[in-house]
XYZ file of C-alpha atoms in Angstrom:
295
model
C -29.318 -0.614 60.357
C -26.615 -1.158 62.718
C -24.882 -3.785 60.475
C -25.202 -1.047 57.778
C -23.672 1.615 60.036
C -20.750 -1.057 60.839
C -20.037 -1.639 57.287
C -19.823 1.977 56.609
C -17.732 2.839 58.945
C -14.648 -0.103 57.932
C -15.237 1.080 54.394
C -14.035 4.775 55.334
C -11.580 3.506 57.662
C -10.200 1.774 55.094
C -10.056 4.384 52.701
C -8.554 6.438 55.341
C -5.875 3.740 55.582
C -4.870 4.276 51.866
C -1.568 5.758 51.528
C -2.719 8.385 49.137
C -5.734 9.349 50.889
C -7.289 12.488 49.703
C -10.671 13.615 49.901
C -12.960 16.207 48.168
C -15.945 18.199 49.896
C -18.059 20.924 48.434
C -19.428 23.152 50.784
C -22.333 26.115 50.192
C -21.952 29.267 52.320
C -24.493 32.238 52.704
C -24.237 35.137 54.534
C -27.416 36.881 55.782
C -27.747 40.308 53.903
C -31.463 41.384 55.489
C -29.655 44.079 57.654
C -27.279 45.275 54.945
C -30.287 45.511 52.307
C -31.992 47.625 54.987
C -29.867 50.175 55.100
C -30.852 51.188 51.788
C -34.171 51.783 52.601
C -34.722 55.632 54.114
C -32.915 56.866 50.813
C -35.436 58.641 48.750
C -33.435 58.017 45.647
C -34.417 54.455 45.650
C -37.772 53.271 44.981
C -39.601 50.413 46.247
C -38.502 48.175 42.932
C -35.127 49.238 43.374
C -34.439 47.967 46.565
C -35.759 44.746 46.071
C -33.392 44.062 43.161
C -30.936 45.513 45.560
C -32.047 42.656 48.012
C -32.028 40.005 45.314
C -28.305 40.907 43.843
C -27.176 40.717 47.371
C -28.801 37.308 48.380
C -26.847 35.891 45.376
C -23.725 37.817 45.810
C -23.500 36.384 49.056
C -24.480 32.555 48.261
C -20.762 30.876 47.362
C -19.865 27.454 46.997
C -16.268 26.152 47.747
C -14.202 22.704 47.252
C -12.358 21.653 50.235
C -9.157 18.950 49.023
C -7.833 17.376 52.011
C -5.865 14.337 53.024
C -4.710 13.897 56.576
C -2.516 16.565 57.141
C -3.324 19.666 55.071
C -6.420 20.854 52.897
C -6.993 23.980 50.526
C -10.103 25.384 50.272
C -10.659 27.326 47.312
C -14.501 28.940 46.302
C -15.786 27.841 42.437
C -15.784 30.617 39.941
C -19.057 32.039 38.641
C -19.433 34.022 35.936
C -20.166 37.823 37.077
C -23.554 39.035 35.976
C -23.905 42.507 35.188
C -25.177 43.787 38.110
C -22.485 42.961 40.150
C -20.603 46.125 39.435
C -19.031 49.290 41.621
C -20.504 49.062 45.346
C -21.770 45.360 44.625
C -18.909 43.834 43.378
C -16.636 45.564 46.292
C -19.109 44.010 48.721
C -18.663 40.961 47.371
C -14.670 40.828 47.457
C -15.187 41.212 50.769
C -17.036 38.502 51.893
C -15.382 35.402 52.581
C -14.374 34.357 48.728
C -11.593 34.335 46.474
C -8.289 33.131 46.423
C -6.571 29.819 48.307
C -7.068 29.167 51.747
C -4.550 26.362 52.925
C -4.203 25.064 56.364
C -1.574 22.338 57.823
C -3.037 20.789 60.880
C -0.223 18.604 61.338
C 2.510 22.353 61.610
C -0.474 24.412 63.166
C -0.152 26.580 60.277
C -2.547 28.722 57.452
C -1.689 30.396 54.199
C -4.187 32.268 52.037
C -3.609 34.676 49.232
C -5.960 38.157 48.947
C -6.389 40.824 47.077
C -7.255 44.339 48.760
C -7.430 48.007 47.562
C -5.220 46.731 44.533
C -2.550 44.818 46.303
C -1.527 41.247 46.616
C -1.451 40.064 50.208
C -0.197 36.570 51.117
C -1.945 35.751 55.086
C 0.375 33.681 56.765
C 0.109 32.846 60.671
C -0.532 29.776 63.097
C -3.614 27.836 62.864
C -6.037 29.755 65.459
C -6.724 26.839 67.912
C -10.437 27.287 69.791
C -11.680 25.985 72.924
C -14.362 23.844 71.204
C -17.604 22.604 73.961
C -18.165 18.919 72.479
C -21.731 17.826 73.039
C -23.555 15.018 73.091
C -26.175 16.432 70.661
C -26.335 14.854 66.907
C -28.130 14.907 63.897
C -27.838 13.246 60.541
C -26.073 15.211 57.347
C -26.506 13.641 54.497
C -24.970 9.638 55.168
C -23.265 11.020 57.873
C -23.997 11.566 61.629
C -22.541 14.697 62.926
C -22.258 15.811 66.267
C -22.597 19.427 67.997
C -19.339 21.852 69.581
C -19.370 25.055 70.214
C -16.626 27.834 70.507
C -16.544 31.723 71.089
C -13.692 33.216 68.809
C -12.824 36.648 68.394
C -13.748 38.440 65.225
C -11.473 39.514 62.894
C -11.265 43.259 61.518
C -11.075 42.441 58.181
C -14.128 39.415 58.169
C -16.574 41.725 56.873
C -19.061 39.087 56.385
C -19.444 40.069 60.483
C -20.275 43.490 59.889
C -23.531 44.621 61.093
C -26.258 47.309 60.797
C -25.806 49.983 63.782
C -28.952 49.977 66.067
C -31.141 53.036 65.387
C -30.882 54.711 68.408
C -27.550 54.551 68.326
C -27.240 56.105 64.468
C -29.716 58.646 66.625
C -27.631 59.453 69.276
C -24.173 60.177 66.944
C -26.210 61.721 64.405
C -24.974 66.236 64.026
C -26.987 68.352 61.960
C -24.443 67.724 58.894
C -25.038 63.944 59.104
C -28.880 64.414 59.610
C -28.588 66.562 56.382
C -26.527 64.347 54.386
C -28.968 61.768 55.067
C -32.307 63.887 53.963
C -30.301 64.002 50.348
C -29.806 60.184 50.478
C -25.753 61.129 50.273
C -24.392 59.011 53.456
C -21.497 57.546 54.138
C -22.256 53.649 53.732
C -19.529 52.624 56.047
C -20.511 54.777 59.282
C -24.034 52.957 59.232
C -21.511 49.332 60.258
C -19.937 48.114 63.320
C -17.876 45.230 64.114
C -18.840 42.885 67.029
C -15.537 41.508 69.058
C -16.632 38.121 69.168
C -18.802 35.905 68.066
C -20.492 31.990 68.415
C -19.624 29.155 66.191
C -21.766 25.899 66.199
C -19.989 23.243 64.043
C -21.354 19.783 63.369
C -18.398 16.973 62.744
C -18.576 13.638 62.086
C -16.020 11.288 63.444
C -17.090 9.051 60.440
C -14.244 10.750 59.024
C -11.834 11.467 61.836
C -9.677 13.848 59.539
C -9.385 17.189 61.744
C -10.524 19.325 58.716
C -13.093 21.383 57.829
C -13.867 24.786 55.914
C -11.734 27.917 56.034
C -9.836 28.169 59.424
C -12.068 25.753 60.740
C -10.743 22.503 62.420
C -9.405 20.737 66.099
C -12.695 18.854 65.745
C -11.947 14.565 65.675
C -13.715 14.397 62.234
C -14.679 16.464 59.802
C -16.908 19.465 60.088
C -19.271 19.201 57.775
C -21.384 22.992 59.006
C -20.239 25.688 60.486
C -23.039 28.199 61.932
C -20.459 31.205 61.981
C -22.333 34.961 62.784
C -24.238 35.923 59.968
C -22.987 32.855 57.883
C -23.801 29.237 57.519
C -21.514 26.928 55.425
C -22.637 23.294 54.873
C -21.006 20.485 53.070
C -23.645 19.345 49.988
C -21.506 16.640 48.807
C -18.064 14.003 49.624
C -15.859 12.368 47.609
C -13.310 9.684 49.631
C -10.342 9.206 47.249
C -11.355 10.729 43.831
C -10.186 9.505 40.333
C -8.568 12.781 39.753
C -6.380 13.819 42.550
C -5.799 17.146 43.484
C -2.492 18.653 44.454
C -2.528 20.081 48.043
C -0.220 23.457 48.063
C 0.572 26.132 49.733
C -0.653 29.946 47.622
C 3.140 31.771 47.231
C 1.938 34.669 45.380
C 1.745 38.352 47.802
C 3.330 39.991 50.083
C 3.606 38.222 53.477
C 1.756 39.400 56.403
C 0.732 38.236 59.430
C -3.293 38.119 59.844
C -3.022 40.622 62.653
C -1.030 43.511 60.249
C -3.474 42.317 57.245
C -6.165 43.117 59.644
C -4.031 46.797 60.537
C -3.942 47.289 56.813
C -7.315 46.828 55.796
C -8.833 48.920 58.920
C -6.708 51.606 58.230
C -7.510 51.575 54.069
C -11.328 51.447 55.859
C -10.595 54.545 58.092
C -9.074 56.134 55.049
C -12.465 55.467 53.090
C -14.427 56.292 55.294
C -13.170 60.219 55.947
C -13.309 60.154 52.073
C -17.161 59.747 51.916
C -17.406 62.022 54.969
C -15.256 64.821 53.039
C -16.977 64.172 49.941
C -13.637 63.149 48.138
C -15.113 59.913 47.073
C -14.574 57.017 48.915
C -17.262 53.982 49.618
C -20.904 56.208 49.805
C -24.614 55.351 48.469
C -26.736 57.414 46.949
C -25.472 59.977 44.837
């Protein structure tokens, strides 16, 4: 076993050696939905069949799987298309644009920096800002993913406003508490306000598993500062795991930067997309449209 392990190992340092060294990883992410599906339940306008194809559409709504092209400076990560069934319409498909998918995410370990192109209320917005660096706990802890053995660090990061994969269900007696007569009504017709039923925590866990049998400081999303790659990421309500590696494909991949948007900073993306929120939000309340379930 050990002369296997030993053998490994030169082969992928060797590849690493290769002067066009690029690698491929597909990862699979899913984001819990069990406290987002519940909030359906109370409205009388849904039945019992309803909300468990409510449940279901979520689940897969929320299961994505992205390619990760690196080499040993910079990587894009970029999720694979599916086609859209037709369920995944209005509310659904909103959700979904929200949560952790579409466009390019590209980050340059080597200049500290990340670029990644979104789309948001019907604008093109092009994220660019410095590589967040964590204060990652390495342990000794390890376990074995796929040929790979990967070990455990931890970090606290703050969230970001405009993650809503982070969201969560408000606690009951809290809805309780805040709720006047008007919301108490509004609730009784099964005509809430989707988006006053959420909060945002301010920071959160992550448990990553690298493997310094690739010691490429890469890894999904803004994920990275690990020595090897991070092949899962335990991330809130989402876990992202890498199914499958390529070391030096055939086909080889240009690594870019997105160019298409307008430029902001992830802090006044984060502004913009809380205030289009706040702006939704007294929409439902007003009855002027906005986000809202039920009627």
């Amino acid at each position: 076993m050990q002369k296997i392990i030993i053998t490994f190992s030169l082969f992928v340092a060797s590849v690493l050696s290769a002067q066009n060294f690029q690698g491929m990883a597909v990862y699979e992410s899913k984001t819990s939905t069990s406290d987002m599906a519940s909030n359906f339940r109370g409205n009388r306008e849904i039945t019992p069949e309803m909300q468990k194809t409510i449940e279901e559409r979520m689940k897969a709504m929320f299961e994505k799987t992205f390619i990760l092209t690196f080499d040993r400076n910079a990587s894009t990560y970029t999720e694979e298309e599916k086609i859209e069934s037709p369920g995944q319409q209005g509310g659904f498909r909103f959700m979904s644009s929200m949560m952790g998918g579409g466009g390019t995410h590209y980050k340059n370990v080597k200049d500290k920096l990340f670029l990644v192109d979104k789309e948001f209320a019907g604008k093109e917005f092009l994220i660019q800002d410095s590589l967040p660096k964590l204060d990652w706990k390495l342990s000794g802890e390890s376990k074995q993913i796929g040929n790979y053995t990967c070990f455990k660090a931890t970090a606290v990061r703050p969230v970001s406003q405009s993650d809503f994969r982070n969201y969560r269900a408000k606690k009951q007696e809290e809805d309780k508490k805040e709720e006047g007569d008007q919301k108490k009504e509004e609730k009784a017709a099964g005509n809430t306000n989707f988006m006053d039923q959420w909060e945002m925590p301010k920071e959160i866990e992550v448990v990553a598993w690298y493997t310094p049998d690739i010691p490429i400081s890469q890894g999904p999303e803004n994920y990275w500062g690990l020595p090897g790659l991070i092949l899962e990421v335990s991330d809130g309500k989402t876990v992202i795991l890498c199914s499958k590696i390529v070391m030096n494909p055939k086909e080889k991949k240009e690594i870019k930067a997105p160019k298409k948007g307008k430029i902001v900073s992830q802090q006044e993306y984060d502004k913009i997309v809380a205030e289009k929120m706040e702006e939704w939000r007294e929409m439902g309340r007003q009855g002027g449209g906005g986000f809202r379930m039920g009627r």
